[in-house]
């Protein structure tokens, strides 16, 4: 029996506020994260994802406080990413109320950290965030045509995104947050080619992210292989019933939703 598709709002948090831009640039304020989390919980969101977009600045205590306050207000699963470097950060996030931790840059720099975290806490708490983009002209091509990026999509690594997803799955991640840097914030739809390629490479759940602009964009991502769909702008600035519209679109396409 197929598992129900999850719909997940994403809150990009910067210095205690939710922000959103296009291709990770031109960020604008979208509100208080705890208030938005409460709103999405009431609207029927299945999970929430917080990404600290300025974690490298060292302002982590703000995020820990946001996690704590959110966990006190809402009771759906909460994934937190940004600045997660190892077991210590995951432990602290879980103690502050997160259910799962998302890792990106630290895993690219030292893949063994995936094994360490999954052994310590179990794979169910670890989400690999893959910020993938098509290789740029003049850059080293990858076998799939997609490369892993870090630092909010600004830094290319030359690592093939599909091979990286496969390696991370073998190392023990619980699921993959697959974000298309090319589609992020464009509202033109998910990168279906990217989803299909990763789906063919791994068996772990895939959360598709990047590009949703209307409810009709969500079912094709599920058809392409996504187990969950994540979006930000469409929920932040859409009508109050956008969550129900998205779920109905997925349901009308023949998929079960929570």
PDB file of C-alpha atoms in Angstrom:
ATOM      1  CA  UNK A   1       0.000   0.000   0.000  1.00  0.00           C
ATOM      2  CA  UNK A   2       1.387   3.406  -0.987  1.00  0.00           C
ATOM      3  CA  UNK A   3       2.383   5.759   1.798  1.00  0.00           C
ATOM      4  CA  UNK A   4       0.417   9.007   1.928  1.00  0.00           C
ATOM      5  CA  UNK A   5       2.141  12.026   0.396  1.00  0.00           C
ATOM      6  CA  UNK A   6       3.307  14.596   2.938  1.00  0.00           C
ATOM      7  CA  UNK A   7       2.939  18.342   2.351  1.00  0.00           C
ATOM      8  CA  UNK A   8       5.595  20.374   4.159  1.00  0.00           C
ATOM      9  CA  UNK A   9       5.903  24.155   4.462  1.00  0.00           C
ATOM     10  CA  UNK A  10       9.501  25.378   4.674  1.00  0.00           C
ATOM     11  CA  UNK A  11      10.529  28.250   6.902  1.00  0.00           C
ATOM     12  CA  UNK A  12      13.886  29.787   5.955  1.00  0.00           C
ATOM     13  CA  UNK A  13      14.939  31.521   9.165  1.00  0.00           C
ATOM     14  CA  UNK A  14      17.384  34.423   9.322  1.00  0.00           C
ATOM     15  CA  UNK A  15      18.074  36.052  12.695  1.00  0.00           C
ATOM     16  CA  UNK A  16      14.761  34.851  14.073  1.00  0.00           C
ATOM     17  CA  UNK A  17      12.594  35.857  11.101  1.00  0.00           C
ATOM     18  CA  UNK A  18      11.274  33.881   8.126  1.00  0.00           C
ATOM     19  CA  UNK A  19      12.673  35.090   4.798  1.00  0.00           C
ATOM     20  CA  UNK A  20      12.317  34.033   1.169  1.00  0.00           C
ATOM     21  CA  UNK A  21      13.942  34.994  -2.101  1.00  0.00           C
ATOM     22  CA  UNK A  22      14.574  33.680  -5.610  1.00  0.00           C
ATOM     23  CA  UNK A  23      17.496  31.287  -6.192  1.00  0.00           C
ATOM     24  CA  UNK A  24      18.482  32.005  -2.564  1.00  0.00           C
ATOM     25  CA  UNK A  25      18.953  35.728  -3.273  1.00  0.00           C
ATOM     26  CA  UNK A  26      16.947  38.912  -2.673  1.00  0.00           C
ATOM     27  CA  UNK A  27      15.555  37.695   0.646  1.00  0.00           C
ATOM     28  CA  UNK A  28      12.475  39.444   2.014  1.00  0.00           C
ATOM     29  CA  UNK A  29      10.723  39.133   5.339  1.00  0.00           C
ATOM     30  CA  UNK A  30       7.806  36.688   5.538  1.00  0.00           C
ATOM     31  CA  UNK A  31       6.978  36.865   9.228  1.00  0.00           C
ATOM     32  CA  UNK A  32       7.547  35.370  12.660  1.00  0.00           C
ATOM     33  CA  UNK A  33       8.478  31.669  12.444  1.00  0.00           C
ATOM     34  CA  UNK A  34       6.464  30.587  15.476  1.00  0.00           C
ATOM     35  CA  UNK A  35       3.336  32.389  14.251  1.00  0.00           C
ATOM     36  CA  UNK A  36       3.724  30.877  10.771  1.00  0.00           C
ATOM     37  CA  UNK A  37       4.338  27.418  12.210  1.00  0.00           C
ATOM     38  CA  UNK A  38       1.167  27.693  14.268  1.00  0.00           C
ATOM     39  CA  UNK A  39      -0.779  28.828  11.198  1.00  0.00           C
ATOM     40  CA  UNK A  40       0.476  25.938   9.078  1.00  0.00           C
ATOM     41  CA  UNK A  41      -0.224  23.434  11.837  1.00  0.00           C
ATOM     42  CA  UNK A  42      -3.828  24.650  11.975  1.00  0.00           C
ATOM     43  CA  UNK A  43      -4.043  24.553   8.155  1.00  0.00           C
ATOM     44  CA  UNK A  44      -3.180  20.848   8.061  1.00  0.00           C
ATOM     45  CA  UNK A  45       0.547  20.748   7.297  1.00  0.00           C
ATOM     46  CA  UNK A  46       1.997  17.278   7.810  1.00  0.00           C
ATOM     47  CA  UNK A  47       5.425  18.467   8.922  1.00  0.00           C
ATOM     48  CA  UNK A  48       7.469  21.661   9.152  1.00  0.00           C
ATOM     49  CA  UNK A  49      11.030  22.312   8.026  1.00  0.00           C
ATOM     50  CA  UNK A  50      13.159  25.128   9.469  1.00  0.00           C
ATOM     51  CA  UNK A  51      16.348  26.024   7.611  1.00  0.00           C
ATOM     52  CA  UNK A  52      18.719  28.493   9.271  1.00  0.00           C
ATOM     53  CA  UNK A  53      19.992  30.325   6.203  1.00  0.00           C
ATOM     54  CA  UNK A  54      22.687  32.250   8.086  1.00  0.00           C
ATOM     55  CA  UNK A  55      23.938  29.481  10.367  1.00  0.00           C
ATOM     56  CA  UNK A  56      27.525  30.128   9.323  1.00  0.00           C
ATOM     57  CA  UNK A  57      27.325  33.553  10.958  1.00  0.00           C
ATOM     58  CA  UNK A  58      27.343  31.838  14.336  1.00  0.00           C
ATOM     59  CA  UNK A  59      23.931  33.107  15.450  1.00  0.00           C
ATOM     60  CA  UNK A  60      22.740  29.632  16.349  1.00  0.00           C
ATOM     61  CA  UNK A  61      21.181  30.474  19.704  1.00  0.00           C
ATOM     62  CA  UNK A  62      18.409  32.374  17.924  1.00  0.00           C
ATOM     63  CA  UNK A  63      17.495  29.239  15.986  1.00  0.00           C
ATOM     64  CA  UNK A  64      17.553  27.044  19.088  1.00  0.00           C
ATOM     65  CA  UNK A  65      15.146  29.477  20.754  1.00  0.00           C
ATOM     66  CA  UNK A  66      12.853  29.425  17.708  1.00  0.00           C
ATOM     67  CA  UNK A  67      12.886  25.610  17.733  1.00  0.00           C
ATOM     68  CA  UNK A  68      12.031  25.515  21.425  1.00  0.00           C
ATOM     69  CA  UNK A  69       9.176  28.011  21.115  1.00  0.00           C
ATOM     70  CA  UNK A  70       7.788  26.269  18.039  1.00  0.00           C
ATOM     71  CA  UNK A  71       7.931  22.815  19.628  1.00  0.00           C
ATOM     72  CA  UNK A  72       5.904  24.195  22.539  1.00  0.00           C
ATOM     73  CA  UNK A  73       3.201  25.458  20.156  1.00  0.00           C
ATOM     74  CA  UNK A  74       2.835  22.811  17.447  1.00  0.00           C
ATOM     75  CA  UNK A  75       2.767  19.036  17.513  1.00  0.00           C
ATOM     76  CA  UNK A  76       3.623  17.982  13.973  1.00  0.00           C
ATOM     77  CA  UNK A  77       7.142  16.733  13.152  1.00  0.00           C
ATOM     78  CA  UNK A  78       9.777  19.464  12.931  1.00  0.00           C
ATOM     79  CA  UNK A  79      12.973  19.181  10.891  1.00  0.00           C
ATOM     80  CA  UNK A  80      15.719  21.746  11.473  1.00  0.00           C
ATOM     81  CA  UNK A  81      18.766  22.366   9.302  1.00  0.00           C
ATOM     82  CA  UNK A  82      21.560  24.875   8.923  1.00  0.00           C
ATOM     83  CA  UNK A  83      24.849  24.690  10.777  1.00  0.00           C
ATOM     84  CA  UNK A  84      24.483  21.008  11.706  1.00  0.00           C
ATOM     85  CA  UNK A  85      28.041  19.715  11.816  1.00  0.00           C
ATOM     86  CA  UNK A  86      27.831  16.553  13.855  1.00  0.00           C
ATOM     87  CA  UNK A  87      26.398  14.589  16.751  1.00  0.00           C
ATOM     88  CA  UNK A  88      26.565  17.520  19.194  1.00  0.00           C
ATOM     89  CA  UNK A  89      24.355  19.832  17.115  1.00  0.00           C
ATOM     90  CA  UNK A  90      21.834  17.079  16.411  1.00  0.00           C
ATOM     91  CA  UNK A  91      21.672  16.243  20.109  1.00  0.00           C
ATOM     92  CA  UNK A  92      21.001  19.866  21.019  1.00  0.00           C
ATOM     93  CA  UNK A  93      18.324  20.293  18.353  1.00  0.00           C
ATOM     94  CA  UNK A  94      16.523  17.158  19.516  1.00  0.00           C
ATOM     95  CA  UNK A  95      16.665  18.332  23.121  1.00  0.00           C
ATOM     96  CA  UNK A  96      15.183  21.682  22.091  1.00  0.00           C
ATOM     97  CA  UNK A  97      12.244  19.928  20.432  1.00  0.00           C
ATOM     98  CA  UNK A  98      13.224  19.076  16.848  1.00  0.00           C
ATOM     99  CA  UNK A  99      12.241  15.638  15.551  1.00  0.00           C
ATOM    100  CA  UNK A 100      14.782  15.495  12.733  1.00  0.00           C
ATOM    101  CA  UNK A 101      17.979  17.294  11.747  1.00  0.00           C
ATOM    102  CA  UNK A 102      18.975  18.225   8.224  1.00  0.00           C
ATOM    103  CA  UNK A 103      22.619  18.272   7.169  1.00  0.00           C
ATOM    104  CA  UNK A 104      24.266  19.554   4.008  1.00  0.00           C
ATOM    105  CA  UNK A 105      27.640  21.315   3.965  1.00  0.00           C
ATOM    106  CA  UNK A 106      29.192  19.331   6.818  1.00  0.00           C
ATOM    107  CA  UNK A 107      28.290  16.047   5.127  1.00  0.00           C
ATOM    108  CA  UNK A 108      29.813  17.184   1.838  1.00  0.00           C
ATOM    109  CA  UNK A 109      33.000  18.168   3.652  1.00  0.00           C
ATOM    110  CA  UNK A 110      33.169  14.961   5.716  1.00  0.00           C
ATOM    111  CA  UNK A 111      30.785  12.193   4.627  1.00  0.00           C
ATOM    112  CA  UNK A 112      31.632  10.034   7.654  1.00  0.00           C
ATOM    113  CA  UNK A 113      29.517  12.387   9.772  1.00  0.00           C
ATOM    114  CA  UNK A 114      26.448  10.735   8.232  1.00  0.00           C
ATOM    115  CA  UNK A 115      27.505   7.361   9.597  1.00  0.00           C
ATOM    116  CA  UNK A 116      28.263   8.864  12.996  1.00  0.00           C
ATOM    117  CA  UNK A 117      24.903  10.602  13.381  1.00  0.00           C
ATOM    118  CA  UNK A 118      22.852   7.684  12.088  1.00  0.00           C
ATOM    119  CA  UNK A 119      24.659   5.261  14.401  1.00  0.00           C
ATOM    120  CA  UNK A 120      24.121   7.537  17.398  1.00  0.00           C
ATOM    121  CA  UNK A 121      20.474   8.516  16.871  1.00  0.00           C
ATOM    122  CA  UNK A 122      19.147   6.220  14.133  1.00  0.00           C
ATOM    123  CA  UNK A 123      18.670   7.059  10.478  1.00  0.00           C
ATOM    124  CA  UNK A 124      15.100   8.275  11.092  1.00  0.00           C
ATOM    125  CA  UNK A 125      16.373  11.558  12.582  1.00  0.00           C
ATOM    126  CA  UNK A 126      18.776  12.443   9.748  1.00  0.00           C
ATOM    127  CA  UNK A 127      17.755  14.249   6.568  1.00  0.00           C
ATOM    128  CA  UNK A 128      20.321  14.940   3.861  1.00  0.00           C
ATOM    129  CA  UNK A 129      19.682  18.290   2.219  1.00  0.00           C
ATOM    130  CA  UNK A 130      20.908  18.172  -1.368  1.00  0.00           C
ATOM    131  CA  UNK A 131      21.063  21.599  -3.015  1.00  0.00           C
ATOM    132  CA  UNK A 132      21.485  20.565  -6.644  1.00  0.00           C
ATOM    133  CA  UNK A 133      21.844  22.625  -9.795  1.00  0.00           C
ATOM    134  CA  UNK A 134      22.640  21.924 -13.405  1.00  0.00           C
ATOM    135  CA  UNK A 135      26.340  22.249 -14.118  1.00  0.00           C
ATOM    136  CA  UNK A 136      27.246  25.668 -15.455  1.00  0.00           C
ATOM    137  CA  UNK A 137      28.968  26.357 -18.782  1.00  0.00           C
ATOM    138  CA  UNK A 138      32.713  26.229 -18.305  1.00  0.00           C
ATOM    139  CA  UNK A 139      32.508  24.149 -15.145  1.00  0.00           C
ATOM    140  CA  UNK A 140      33.526  20.516 -14.811  1.00  0.00           C
ATOM    141  CA  UNK A 141      30.615  18.400 -16.111  1.00  0.00           C
ATOM    142  CA  UNK A 142      29.162  15.651 -13.934  1.00  0.00           C
ATOM    143  CA  UNK A 143      27.787  12.316 -15.179  1.00  0.00           C
ATOM    144  CA  UNK A 144      24.187  13.301 -14.460  1.00  0.00           C
ATOM    145  CA  UNK A 145      24.487  16.970 -15.417  1.00  0.00           C
ATOM    146  CA  UNK A 146      23.650  18.017 -11.853  1.00  0.00           C
ATOM    147  CA  UNK A 147      26.134  19.050  -9.178  1.00  0.00           C
ATOM    148  CA  UNK A 148      25.912  19.466  -5.424  1.00  0.00           C
ATOM    149  CA  UNK A 149      26.215  23.031  -4.126  1.00  0.00           C
ATOM    150  CA  UNK A 150      26.797  24.467  -0.676  1.00  0.00           C
ATOM    151  CA  UNK A 151      26.330  27.849   1.010  1.00  0.00           C
ATOM    152  CA  UNK A 152      22.793  28.353  -0.227  1.00  0.00           C
ATOM    153  CA  UNK A 153      23.547  27.286  -3.770  1.00  0.00           C
ATOM    154  CA  UNK A 154      26.331  29.805  -4.242  1.00  0.00           C
ATOM    155  CA  UNK A 155      29.269  27.393  -4.178  1.00  0.00           C
ATOM    156  CA  UNK A 156      29.589  24.558  -6.660  1.00  0.00           C
ATOM    157  CA  UNK A 157      31.402  21.417  -5.529  1.00  0.00           C
ATOM    158  CA  UNK A 158      31.812  19.458  -8.751  1.00  0.00           C
ATOM    159  CA  UNK A 159      30.224  16.477  -6.962  1.00  0.00           C
ATOM    160  CA  UNK A 160      27.602  14.637  -8.979  1.00  0.00           C
ATOM    161  CA  UNK A 161      24.268  15.130  -7.183  1.00  0.00           C
ATOM    162  CA  UNK A 162      22.886  11.708  -8.050  1.00  0.00           C
ATOM    163  CA  UNK A 163      26.007   9.847  -6.964  1.00  0.00           C
ATOM    164  CA  UNK A 164      26.068  11.857  -3.743  1.00  0.00           C
ATOM    165  CA  UNK A 165      22.453  10.960  -2.981  1.00  0.00           C
ATOM    166  CA  UNK A 166      23.251   7.280  -3.561  1.00  0.00           C
ATOM    167  CA  UNK A 167      26.344   7.375  -1.336  1.00  0.00           C
ATOM    168  CA  UNK A 168      24.503   9.171   1.471  1.00  0.00           C
ATOM    169  CA  UNK A 169      21.665   6.651   1.353  1.00  0.00           C
ATOM    170  CA  UNK A 170      24.195   3.846   1.678  1.00  0.00           C
ATOM    171  CA  UNK A 171      25.760   5.630   4.660  1.00  0.00           C
ATOM    172  CA  UNK A 172      22.493   5.791   6.590  1.00  0.00           C
ATOM    173  CA  UNK A 173      20.429   8.919   5.977  1.00  0.00           C
ATOM    174  CA  UNK A 174      16.704   8.562   6.604  1.00  0.00           C
ATOM    175  CA  UNK A 175      15.476  10.733   3.728  1.00  0.00           C
ATOM    176  CA  UNK A 176      16.626  13.305   1.180  1.00  0.00           C
ATOM    177  CA  UNK A 177      15.481  16.906   0.977  1.00  0.00           C
ATOM    178  CA  UNK A 178      16.084  17.490  -2.724  1.00  0.00           C
ATOM    179  CA  UNK A 179      16.179  21.187  -3.491  1.00  0.00           C
ATOM    180  CA  UNK A 180      16.558  22.445  -7.043  1.00  0.00           C
ATOM    181  CA  UNK A 181      18.646  25.612  -6.908  1.00  0.00           C
ATOM    182  CA  UNK A 182      17.654  26.413 -10.499  1.00  0.00           C
ATOM    183  CA  UNK A 183      13.935  26.268  -9.682  1.00  0.00           C
ATOM    184  CA  UNK A 184      14.045  27.728  -6.152  1.00  0.00           C
ATOM    185  CA  UNK A 185      11.621  30.611  -5.743  1.00  0.00           C
ATOM    186  CA  UNK A 186      10.799  30.801  -9.469  1.00  0.00           C
ATOM    187  CA  UNK A 187       7.230  29.457  -9.051  1.00  0.00           C
ATOM    188  CA  UNK A 188       7.622  27.657 -12.406  1.00  0.00           C
ATOM    189  CA  UNK A 189       7.251  24.139 -11.009  1.00  0.00           C
ATOM    190  CA  UNK A 190       9.489  21.454  -9.554  1.00  0.00           C
ATOM    191  CA  UNK A 191      12.529  20.129 -11.444  1.00  0.00           C
ATOM    192  CA  UNK A 192      11.004  16.824 -12.509  1.00  0.00           C
ATOM    193  CA  UNK A 193      14.127  15.549 -14.253  1.00  0.00           C
ATOM    194  CA  UNK A 194      16.141  15.944 -11.056  1.00  0.00           C
ATOM    195  CA  UNK A 195      13.494  14.142  -8.999  1.00  0.00           C
ATOM    196  CA  UNK A 196      13.321  11.242 -11.461  1.00  0.00           C
ATOM    197  CA  UNK A 197      17.091  10.790 -11.489  1.00  0.00           C
ATOM    198  CA  UNK A 198      17.380  10.692  -7.704  1.00  0.00           C
ATOM    199  CA  UNK A 199      14.332   8.417  -7.403  1.00  0.00           C
ATOM    200  CA  UNK A 200      15.986   5.914  -9.717  1.00  0.00           C
ATOM    201  CA  UNK A 201      19.146   5.976  -7.585  1.00  0.00           C
ATOM    202  CA  UNK A 202      17.826   5.631  -4.014  1.00  0.00           C
ATOM    203  CA  UNK A 203      15.111   3.873  -2.048  1.00  0.00           C
ATOM    204  CA  UNK A 204      14.920   6.349   0.861  1.00  0.00           C
ATOM    205  CA  UNK A 205      12.056   8.887   0.860  1.00  0.00           C
ATOM    206  CA  UNK A 206      12.546  12.011  -1.250  1.00  0.00           C
ATOM    207  CA  UNK A 207      11.189  15.433  -0.296  1.00  0.00           C
ATOM    208  CA  UNK A 208      10.935  17.536  -3.463  1.00  0.00           C
ATOM    209  CA  UNK A 209      11.692  21.237  -3.022  1.00  0.00           C
ATOM    210  CA  UNK A 210      12.082  24.272  -5.224  1.00  0.00           C
ATOM    211  CA  UNK A 211       9.797  25.887  -7.762  1.00  0.00           C
ATOM    212  CA  UNK A 212       6.209  25.364  -6.586  1.00  0.00           C
ATOM    213  CA  UNK A 213       3.993  28.241  -7.687  1.00  0.00           C
ATOM    214  CA  UNK A 214       0.483  26.762  -7.791  1.00  0.00           C
ATOM    215  CA  UNK A 215      -1.331  23.631  -6.606  1.00  0.00           C
ATOM    216  CA  UNK A 216      -1.075  22.041 -10.064  1.00  0.00           C
ATOM    217  CA  UNK A 217       2.718  21.888  -9.711  1.00  0.00           C
ATOM    218  CA  UNK A 218       2.614  19.370  -6.860  1.00  0.00           C
ATOM    219  CA  UNK A 219       1.153  16.192  -8.447  1.00  0.00           C
ATOM    220  CA  UNK A 220       3.835  15.986 -11.200  1.00  0.00           C
ATOM    221  CA  UNK A 221       6.523  15.957  -8.487  1.00  0.00           C
ATOM    222  CA  UNK A 222       4.808  12.967  -6.887  1.00  0.00           C
ATOM    223  CA  UNK A 223       4.527  11.238 -10.269  1.00  0.00           C
ATOM    224  CA  UNK A 224       8.265  11.838 -10.756  1.00  0.00           C
ATOM    225  CA  UNK A 225       9.007  10.014  -7.509  1.00  0.00           C
ATOM    226  CA  UNK A 226       8.674  12.406  -4.569  1.00  0.00           C
ATOM    227  CA  UNK A 227       7.302  10.987  -1.313  1.00  0.00           C
ATOM    228  CA  UNK A 228       6.755  14.481   0.099  1.00  0.00           C
ATOM    229  CA  UNK A 229       6.534  17.959  -1.361  1.00  0.00           C
ATOM    230  CA  UNK A 230       7.956  21.070   0.271  1.00  0.00           C
ATOM    231  CA  UNK A 231       7.347  24.722  -0.539  1.00  0.00           C
ATOM    232  CA  UNK A 232       7.658  28.165   0.974  1.00  0.00           C
ATOM    233  CA  UNK A 233       6.431  31.135  -1.072  1.00  0.00           C
ATOM    234  CA  UNK A 234       3.149  29.547  -2.142  1.00  0.00           C
ATOM    235  CA  UNK A 235       2.221  29.100   1.524  1.00  0.00           C
ATOM    236  CA  UNK A 236       3.701  32.343   2.887  1.00  0.00           C
ATOM    237  CA  UNK A 237       1.947  34.642   0.430  1.00  0.00           C
ATOM    238  CA  UNK A 238      -0.836  32.476  -0.934  1.00  0.00           C
ATOM    239  CA  UNK A 239      -4.450  32.406   0.262  1.00  0.00           C
ATOM    240  CA  UNK A 240      -5.262  30.970   3.672  1.00  0.00           C
ATOM    241  CA  UNK A 241      -6.644  27.769   2.136  1.00  0.00           C
ATOM    242  CA  UNK A 242      -3.550  27.067   0.012  1.00  0.00           C
ATOM    243  CA  UNK A 243      -2.670  23.989   2.078  1.00  0.00           C
ATOM    244  CA  UNK A 244      -6.062  22.423   1.396  1.00  0.00           C
ATOM    245  CA  UNK A 245      -5.822  23.409  -2.293  1.00  0.00           C
ATOM    246  CA  UNK A 246      -2.455  21.656  -2.617  1.00  0.00           C
ATOM    247  CA  UNK A 247      -3.691  18.524  -0.868  1.00  0.00           C
ATOM    248  CA  UNK A 248      -6.811  18.431  -3.017  1.00  0.00           C
ATOM    249  CA  UNK A 249      -4.730  18.737  -6.197  1.00  0.00           C
ATOM    250  CA  UNK A 250      -2.628  15.751  -5.112  1.00  0.00           C
ATOM    251  CA  UNK A 251      -5.749  13.806  -4.150  1.00  0.00           C
ATOM    252  CA  UNK A 252      -7.407  14.596  -7.492  1.00  0.00           C
ATOM    253  CA  UNK A 253      -4.329  13.182  -9.239  1.00  0.00           C
ATOM    254  CA  UNK A 254      -5.002   9.837  -7.576  1.00  0.00           C
ATOM    255  CA  UNK A 255      -2.605   9.969  -4.651  1.00  0.00           C
ATOM    256  CA  UNK A 256      -3.382   9.584  -0.982  1.00  0.00           C
ATOM    257  CA  UNK A 257      -2.563  12.547   1.232  1.00  0.00           C
ATOM    258  CA  UNK A 258      -2.512  12.779   4.999  1.00  0.00           C
TER     259      UNK A 258
END
